[in-house]
mmCIF file of C-alpha atoms in Angstrom:
data_model
loop_
_atom_site.group_PDB
_atom_site.id
_atom_site.type_symbol
_atom_site.label_atom_id
_atom_site.label_comp_id
_atom_site.label_asym_id
_atom_site.label_seq_id
_atom_site.Cartn_x
_atom_site.Cartn_y
_atom_site.Cartn_z
ATOM 1 C CA MET A 1468 -13.227 -73.008 -90.164
ATOM 2 C CA ARG A 1469 -11.924 -70.698 -92.890
ATOM 3 C CA ASN A 1470 -9.618 -67.842 -92.426
ATOM 4 C CA ALA A 1471 -9.407 -64.448 -93.772
ATOM 5 C CA THR A 1472 -7.844 -65.924 -97.198
ATOM 6 C CA GLY A 1473 -10.667 -68.620 -97.520
ATOM 7 C CA VAL A 1474 -8.460 -71.655 -96.489
ATOM 8 C CA LEU A 1475 -10.093 -74.092 -94.313
ATOM 9 C CA VAL A 1476 -8.453 -74.260 -91.078
ATOM 10 C CA GLU A 1477 -9.110 -76.963 -88.571
ATOM 11 C CA ARG A 1478 -9.414 -75.939 -84.872
ATOM 12 C CA THR A 1479 -7.479 -77.830 -82.630
ATOM 13 C CA ARG A 1480 -7.417 -77.886 -78.863
ATOM 14 C CA ASP A 1481 -4.535 -77.163 -76.833
ATOM 15 C CA TRP A 1482 -4.402 -80.378 -74.656
ATOM 16 C CA ASP A 1483 -1.246 -79.314 -73.086
ATOM 17 C CA ALA A 1484 -2.771 -75.915 -71.528
ATOM 18 C CA PRO A 1485 -3.699 -76.320 -67.816
ATOM 19 C CA ALA A 1486 -7.275 -76.577 -67.081
ATOM 20 C CA ARG A 1487 -8.768 -73.420 -65.252
ATOM 21 C CA ARG A 1488 -9.665 -74.364 -61.773
ATOM 22 C CA ARG A 1489 -12.421 -72.741 -59.903
ATOM 23 C CA PRO A 1490 -11.578 -71.617 -56.120
ATOM 24 C CA SER A 1491 -12.849 -73.951 -53.753
ATOM 25 C CA ARG A 1492 -15.128 -72.720 -50.924
ATOM 26 C CA VAL A 1493 -13.673 -73.062 -47.255
ATOM 27 C CA VAL A 1494 -16.257 -74.490 -44.936
ATOM 28 C CA ILE A 1495 -15.670 -73.355 -41.197
ATOM 29 C CA PRO A 1496 -16.910 -75.843 -38.685
ATOM 30 C CA ALA A 1497 -19.999 -74.598 -36.459
ATOM 31 C CA ALA A 1498 -17.981 -75.322 -33.209
ATOM 32 C CA ALA A 1499 -15.173 -73.007 -34.465
ATOM 33 C CA ILE A 1500 -17.754 -70.376 -35.157
ATOM 34 C CA ALA A 1501 -19.400 -70.701 -31.587
ATOM 35 C CA THR A 1502 -15.906 -70.642 -30.077
ATOM 36 C CA ARG A 1503 -15.177 -67.411 -31.872
ATOM 37 C CA GLU A 1504 -18.434 -65.873 -30.853
ATOM 38 C CA ARG A 1505 -17.673 -66.840 -27.218
ATOM 39 C CA MET A 1506 -14.270 -65.151 -27.315
ATOM 40 C CA SER A 1507 -15.495 -62.081 -28.845
ATOM 41 C CA GLU A 1508 -18.123 -62.009 -26.233
ATOM 42 C CA ASN A 1509 -15.739 -62.648 -23.395
ATOM 43 C CA ARG A 1510 -13.436 -59.822 -24.814
ATOM 44 C CA ASP A 1511 -16.478 -57.550 -24.890
ATOM 45 C CA GLU A 1512 -17.223 -58.227 -21.292
ATOM 46 C CA MET A 1513 -13.648 -57.857 -20.267
ATOM 47 C CA VAL A 1514 -13.532 -54.308 -21.805
ATOM 48 C CA GLU A 1515 -16.855 -53.498 -20.125
ATOM 49 C CA ALA A 1516 -15.437 -54.622 -16.789
ATOM 50 C CA GLU A 1517 -12.136 -52.484 -17.186
ATOM 51 C CA ASP A 1518 -14.338 -49.497 -18.235
ATOM 52 C CA GLU A 1519 -16.377 -49.768 -15.034
ATOM 53 C CA ALA A 1520 -13.125 -50.293 -12.816
ATOM 54 C CA PHE A 1521 -11.694 -47.038 -14.469
ATOM 55 C CA ASP A 1522 -15.091 -45.134 -13.896
ATOM 56 C CA GLU A 1523 -14.936 -46.295 -10.307
ATOM 57 C CA GLU A 1524 -11.213 -45.152 -9.801
ATOM 58 C CA GLU A 1525 -12.031 -41.773 -11.165
ATOM 59 C CA SER A 1526 -14.959 -41.544 -9.053
ATOM 60 C CA GLY A 1527 -13.038 -42.531 -6.049
ATOM 61 C CA ALA A 1528 -10.396 -40.089 -6.863
ATOM 62 C CA ASP A 1529 -12.961 -37.231 -7.358
ATOM 63 C CA GLY A 1530 -14.411 -38.264 -3.970
ATOM 64 C CA GLN A 1531 -11.014 -38.174 -2.421
ATOM 65 C CA THR A 1532 -10.101 -34.718 -4.026
ATOM 66 C CA ALA A 1533 -13.319 -33.329 -2.892
ATOM 67 C CA PHE A 1534 -12.793 -34.543 0.715
ATOM 68 C CA GLU A 1535 -9.040 -33.007 0.780
ATOM 69 C CA ASP A 1536 -10.838 -29.651 -0.552
ATOM 70 C CA ARG A 1537 -13.168 -29.640 2.341
ATOM 71 C CA MET A 1538 -10.338 -30.472 4.759
ATOM 72 C CA ASP A 1539 -8.210 -27.640 3.362
ATOM 73 C CA ASP A 1540 -11.145 -25.220 3.748
ATOM 74 C CA ALA A 1541 -11.742 -26.179 7.158
ATOM 75 C CA ILE A 1542 -8.087 -25.672 8.160
ATOM 76 C CA GLN A 1543 -7.895 -22.385 6.512
ATOM 77 C CA PHE A 1544 -11.059 -21.160 8.351
ATOM 78 C CA SER A 1545 -9.492 -22.492 11.592
ATOM 79 C CA GLU A 1546 -6.249 -20.581 10.869
ATOM 80 C CA SER A 1547 -8.322 -17.482 10.001
ATOM 81 C CA ILE A 1548 -9.856 -17.674 13.449
ATOM 82 C CA ILE A 1549 -6.554 -18.172 15.191
ATOM 83 C CA ARG A 1550 -5.192 -15.177 13.295
ATOM 84 C CA ALA A 1551 -8.182 -12.991 14.460
ATOM 85 C CA ILE A 1552 -7.632 -14.194 18.014
ATOM 86 C CA GLU A 1553 -3.910 -13.208 17.837
ATOM 87 C CA VAL A 1554 -4.844 -9.817 16.415
ATOM 88 C CA VAL A 1555 -7.242 -9.478 19.515
ATOM 89 C CA ALA A 1556 -4.469 -10.539 21.863
ATOM 90 C CA ALA A 1557 -2.118 -8.045 20.428
ATOM 91 C CA TYR A 1558 -4.727 -5.259 21.179
ATOM 92 C CA VAL A 1559 -5.277 -6.461 24.745
ATOM 93 C CA LEU A 1560 -1.538 -6.311 25.168
ATOM 94 C CA VAL A 1561 -1.497 -2.799 24.018
ATOM 95 C CA GLY A 1562 -4.188 -1.931 26.268
ATOM 96 C CA LEU A 1563 -2.249 -3.575 29.218
ATOM 97 C CA PHE A 1564 0.924 -1.511 28.252
ATOM 98 C CA ALA A 1565 -0.958 1.603 28.323
ATOM 99 C CA VAL A 1566 -2.623 1.204 31.554
ATOM 100 C CA GLY A 1567 0.731 -0.060 32.995
ATOM 101 C CA VAL A 1568 2.454 3.149 31.825
ATOM 102 C CA PHE A 1569 -0.225 5.250 33.314
ATOM 103 C CA ASP A 1570 -0.066 3.342 36.520
ATOM 104 C CA LEU A 1571 3.755 3.775 36.609
ATOM 105 C CA GLY A 1572 3.356 7.444 36.149
ATOM 106 C CA LEU A 1573 0.904 7.614 39.097
ATOM 107 C CA GLN A 1574 3.213 5.760 41.319
ATOM 108 C CA ILE A 1575 6.194 8.149 40.612
ATOM 109 C CA ALA A 1576 4.072 11.275 41.100
ATOM 110 C CA GLU A 1577 2.684 9.888 44.458
ATOM 111 C CA GLN A 1578 6.155 8.890 45.621
ATOM 112 C CA ALA A 1579 7.527 12.173 44.580
ATOM 113 C CA ILE A 1580 4.854 14.077 46.400
ATOM 114 C CA SER A 1581 5.536 12.057 49.502
ATOM 115 C CA GLY A 1582 9.120 12.421 49.451
ATOM 116 C CA ARG A 1583 9.984 8.767 49.321
ATOM 117 C CA ILE A 1584 10.916 8.575 45.724
ATOM 118 C CA PHE A 1585 14.662 8.039 46.388
ATOM 119 C CA GLN A 1586 14.211 5.113 48.892
ATOM 120 C CA PRO A 1587 15.647 1.795 47.665
ATOM 121 C CA GLU A 1588 12.558 -0.166 48.048
ATOM 122 C CA VAL A 1589 10.504 2.334 46.179
ATOM 123 C CA VAL A 1590 13.122 2.381 43.267
ATOM 124 C CA VAL A 1591 13.005 -1.369 43.076
ATOM 125 C CA GLY A 1592 9.344 -1.263 42.721
ATOM 126 C CA PHE A 1593 9.626 1.124 39.785
ATOM 127 C CA ILE A 1594 12.144 -1.107 38.156
ATOM 128 C CA ASP A 1595 9.773 -3.962 38.658
ATOM 129 C CA THR A 1596 6.951 -2.191 37.070
ATOM 130 C CA ALA A 1597 9.178 -1.079 34.225
ATOM 131 C CA LEU A 1598 10.439 -4.587 33.633
ATOM 132 C CA LEU A 1599 6.797 -6.009 33.712
ATOM 133 C CA LEU A 1600 6.025 -3.418 31.027
ATOM 134 C CA PHE A 1601 9.135 -4.637 28.981
ATOM 135 C CA ILE A 1602 7.570 -8.136 29.203
ATOM 136 C CA ILE A 1603 4.292 -7.133 27.952
ATOM 137 C CA VAL A 1604 6.194 -5.338 24.964
ATOM 138 C CA GLU A 1605 8.001 -8.595 24.132
ATOM 139 C CA VAL A 1606 5.029 -10.897 24.288
ATOM 140 C CA TYR A 1607 3.173 -8.344 22.117
ATOM 141 C CA GLN A 1608 6.039 -8.393 19.650
ATOM 142 C CA THR A 1609 6.029 -12.406 19.858
ATOM 143 C CA VAL A 1610 2.120 -12.503 19.068
ATOM 144 C CA VAL A 1611 2.722 -9.873 16.146
ATOM 145 C CA ALA A 1612 5.790 -12.170 14.811
ATOM 146 C CA TYR A 1613 3.217 -15.113 14.834
ATOM 147 C CA THR A 1614 0.430 -13.316 13.295
ATOM 148 C CA ARG A 1615 2.741 -12.053 10.467
ATOM 149 C CA VAL A 1616 4.352 -15.594 10.175
ATOM 150 C CA ASP A 1617 7.859 -14.205 10.644
ATOM 151 C CA SER A 1618 10.955 -16.513 10.699
ATOM 152 C CA THR A 1619 11.498 -18.919 13.359
ATOM 153 C CA ARG A 1620 14.730 -17.103 14.413
ATOM 154 C CA ARG A 1621 12.993 -13.970 15.149
ATOM 155 C CA ILE A 1622 10.336 -15.719 17.177
ATOM 156 C CA VAL A 1623 12.952 -17.535 19.263
ATOM 157 C CA ARG A 1624 14.884 -14.499 19.871
ATOM 158 C CA LEU A 1625 11.654 -12.659 21.280
ATOM 159 C CA VAL A 1626 10.858 -15.635 23.480
ATOM 160 C CA VAL A 1627 14.447 -15.752 24.838
ATOM 161 C CA TYR A 1628 14.227 -11.871 25.466
ATOM 162 C CA THR A 1629 10.920 -12.289 27.330
ATOM 163 C CA GLY A 1630 12.461 -15.063 29.417
ATOM 164 C CA ILE A 1631 15.616 -13.028 30.152
ATOM 165 C CA ILE A 1632 13.567 -10.088 31.104
ATOM 166 C CA ALA A 1633 11.311 -12.186 33.324
ATOM 167 C CA ILE A 1634 14.209 -13.961 35.369
ATOM 168 C CA VAL A 1635 16.030 -10.389 35.588
ATOM 169 C CA ARG A 1636 12.816 -9.099 37.126
ATOM 170 C CA LYS A 1637 12.700 -11.915 39.622
ATOM 171 C CA VAL A 1638 16.255 -11.309 40.451
ATOM 172 C CA ILE A 1639 15.764 -7.878 41.262
ATOM 173 C CA ILE A 1640 12.995 -8.323 43.486
ATOM 174 C CA PHE A 1641 14.574 -11.408 45.312
ATOM 175 C CA ARG A 1642 14.544 -11.046 48.993
ATOM 176 C CA THR A 1643 15.869 -13.557 51.300
ATOM 177 C CA GLU A 1644 13.565 -12.519 54.059
ATOM 178 C CA LEU A 1645 10.639 -13.504 52.297
ATOM 179 C CA PHE A 1646 11.660 -17.139 52.818
ATOM 180 C CA ASP A 1647 11.412 -19.039 56.065
ATOM 181 C CA GLU A 1648 14.559 -21.084 55.594
ATOM 182 C CA LYS A 1649 17.804 -20.061 54.288
ATOM 183 C CA LEU A 1650 18.242 -23.254 52.243
ATOM 184 C CA GLN A 1651 15.108 -22.575 50.337
ATOM 185 C CA ALA A 1652 16.112 -19.047 49.458
ATOM 186 C CA LEU A 1653 19.408 -20.513 48.243
ATOM 187 C CA LEU A 1654 17.766 -22.873 46.085
ATOM 188 C CA THR A 1655 15.521 -20.323 44.625
ATOM 189 C CA ALA A 1656 18.393 -18.060 43.819
ATOM 190 C CA GLY A 1657 20.307 -20.953 42.199
ATOM 191 C CA SER A 1658 17.388 -21.841 40.164
ATOM 192 C CA TYR A 1659 17.087 -18.316 38.946
ATOM 193 C CA ALA A 1660 20.812 -18.193 38.196
ATOM 194 C CA LEU A 1661 20.692 -21.454 36.236
ATOM 195 C CA ILE A 1662 17.528 -20.364 34.164
ATOM 196 C CA LEU A 1663 19.290 -17.080 33.249
ATOM 197 C CA LEU A 1664 22.493 -18.823 32.386
ATOM 198 C CA SER A 1665 20.574 -21.363 30.144
ATOM 199 C CA LEU A 1666 18.614 -18.476 28.429
ATOM 200 C CA SER A 1667 21.946 -16.518 27.790
ATOM 201 C CA VAL A 1668 23.490 -19.704 26.230
ATOM 202 C CA LEU A 1669 20.545 -20.097 23.991
ATOM 203 C CA LEU A 1670 20.597 -16.450 22.856
ATOM 204 C CA LEU A 1671 24.419 -16.962 22.162
ATOM 205 C CA VAL A 1672 23.794 -20.094 20.104
ATOM 206 C CA GLU A 1673 21.021 -18.467 18.249
ATOM 207 C CA ARG A 1674 22.980 -15.380 17.383
ATOM 208 C CA ARG A 1675 26.073 -17.583 16.207
ATOM 209 C CA TYR A 1676 24.699 -20.772 14.731
ATOM 210 C CA MET A 1677 21.102 -20.218 13.457
ATOM 211 C CA PRO A 1678 20.944 -19.200 9.767
ATOM 212 C CA GLU A 1679 19.142 -15.870 8.730
#
């Protein structure tokens, strides 16, 4: 071979240069391929099972939420019915109070006309009727407090007031001659006194120790 100047040059082979190697092809056994496919299929099945379980949990939670919503609606409906009945009871008590006041006025007028208005038993009868009217008022206020969902302290106070008025009424109209035995009358009077004392202590505790 001649170069650019015309001199014959002999081509030599570089025997020291490393021979170029072609990359060898990796052969994967069929068993390993089958194992890999089975693992992939198992993984897909596990993912599908987890998705189904998640869907079932969501559907169960949705069903439970729907049931709770229905229960809440039913409870609210029952509370509305009770509230309506309480309002009706309040109006009934208002009617009873009006009738009682009218009846008390008639009694006073009749006794005044007959001239017996200053007799002790007549006066006691007037007081008995008036205390009964006060009991109606206290019960009415208790019903209204329940309807308005007032504080527990107010409701307890109204109930105690009603009990005290009722016991005082019993004490005022108490007569020993209405009992066949003196021991029975004594036990009845003692029970009245014990109930009145208990209600008074409860009222005192409510005023001093119950929070506003």
